[in-house]
Amino acid sequence: MAAPRDRVAHLLRQLQRAACQCPSHSHTYSQAPGLSPSGKTTDYAFEMAVSNIRYGAGVTKEVGMDLQNMGAKNVCLMTDKNLSQLPPVQTVMDSLVKNGINFKVYDNVRVEPTDRSFMEAIEFAKRGAFDAYVATGGGSTIDTCKAANLYASSPDSDFLDYVNAPIGKGKPVTAPLKPLIAVPTTSGTGSETTGVAIFDYEHLKVKTGIASRAIKPTLGLIDPLHTLYMPERVIANSGFDVLCHALESYTALPYHMRSPCPANPIARPAYQGSNPISDIWAVHALRIVAKYLKRAVRNPDDLEARSSMHLASAFAGIGFGNAGVHLCHGMSYPISGLVKTYKAKDYNVDHPLVPHGLSVVLTSPAVFTFTAQMSPEHHLEMAEILGADTRTARIPDAGPILADTLRKFLFDLDVDDGLAAIGYSEADIPALVKGTLPQERVTKLAPRPQSEEDLSLLFEASMKLY
């Protein structure tokens, strides 16, 4: 046990020393930044975009009235095969029927969507000529519905037109979309609040996505009763996504250091960098995770804990939906995209699956050891929120303290012992690094720039956690 732990400690010390500590050498968004109306090359402004959200036990039954109030006549209800048999979807359908809303069900959403599964949903949406959408499910369902709404509203667009560069063209969305009501049934992605839709691009075996404020839901109905149907590992893994949304958005490159400064506000990215408003939501979400996640995992009937995590997911979504995430998410995409045979407990799927939240959190101790030198006070604050005693902590120890705090948190929740435990070995590191490199939209929001060698060390240090 000691030898692997010593090896991890050695790798983390290497990462701490590896790069220049000067904030001015942080990544930029472009090799040749243009000048903005203000004449600046880095941004000078940030904006907050968030869906309307409504919270309350039983609030799902209002969805039919909402659609009636919008004047919807032909609605697409999206969900997945498992959820289509469960009470959350039945509650939505009952409300639609009661309020005389004509609807069609699409229940072929894939858990961890692909470009192919997105395109199947898009074809359904185009054929249906819907005037509103309801997405009932986790992030996979809500993201699929965002994509269906987007491409059905812009039928002449090529699929890659709106996909993030460098994989797609990253064009701004200018077509008006139909109303979309999101009814989240998991406490993780915060997708009900954001303009982001993530999928596996099968040709390259990497995750990418679409990011535009235009695709965010019109309304999110956050009903804590739905969380009672989440199995133990689903609540744990979705909770880890909330945890990393909060940690990453709070430590992201500050918005005024991101470049280029957009020449037109339509070009300002949804993920802008950390900012004073997102920080408030991130810290508050982290406090809820620290207080309630273990309770929510251990006791499926703890409505207070599960309700709190449902809200924390939305809070963190408001934060990261405007600030962005960075290395944990950027590195997670090849971890889930290159999965071999691993099938997570409590997920009823017919394909190998590393759940998104698990793929994100396994690298978190290494990542925050690496980034701590850029904002050590923020890293120590997060460690303290998660239970560390930081009263006598030294600033240079911020990274290791947060890393140890995270390892203990994950160990207490029975998380797999690193990437090796889910089927990866050191021989896979070059492929994992290659899959991370296209994730510039998020990796360039890391507060500290990273080379391919740095990424290799981060993956190596994440092979074993304990």
JSON list of C-alpha atoms in Angstrom, two decimals, residues 72 177 209 266:
[
{"chain": "A", "resi": 72, "resn": "ALA", "atom": "CA", "xyz": [-48.20, 24.96, -26.84]},
{"chain": "A", "resi": 177, "resn": "LEU", "atom": "CA", "xyz": [-35.65, 28.08, -30.45]},
{"chain": "A", "resi": 209, "resn": "GLY", "atom": "CA", "xyz": [-20.56, 19.44, -26.81]},
{"chain": "A", "resi": 266, "resn": "ILE", "atom": "CA", "xyz": [-22.58, 37.32, -29.17]}
]
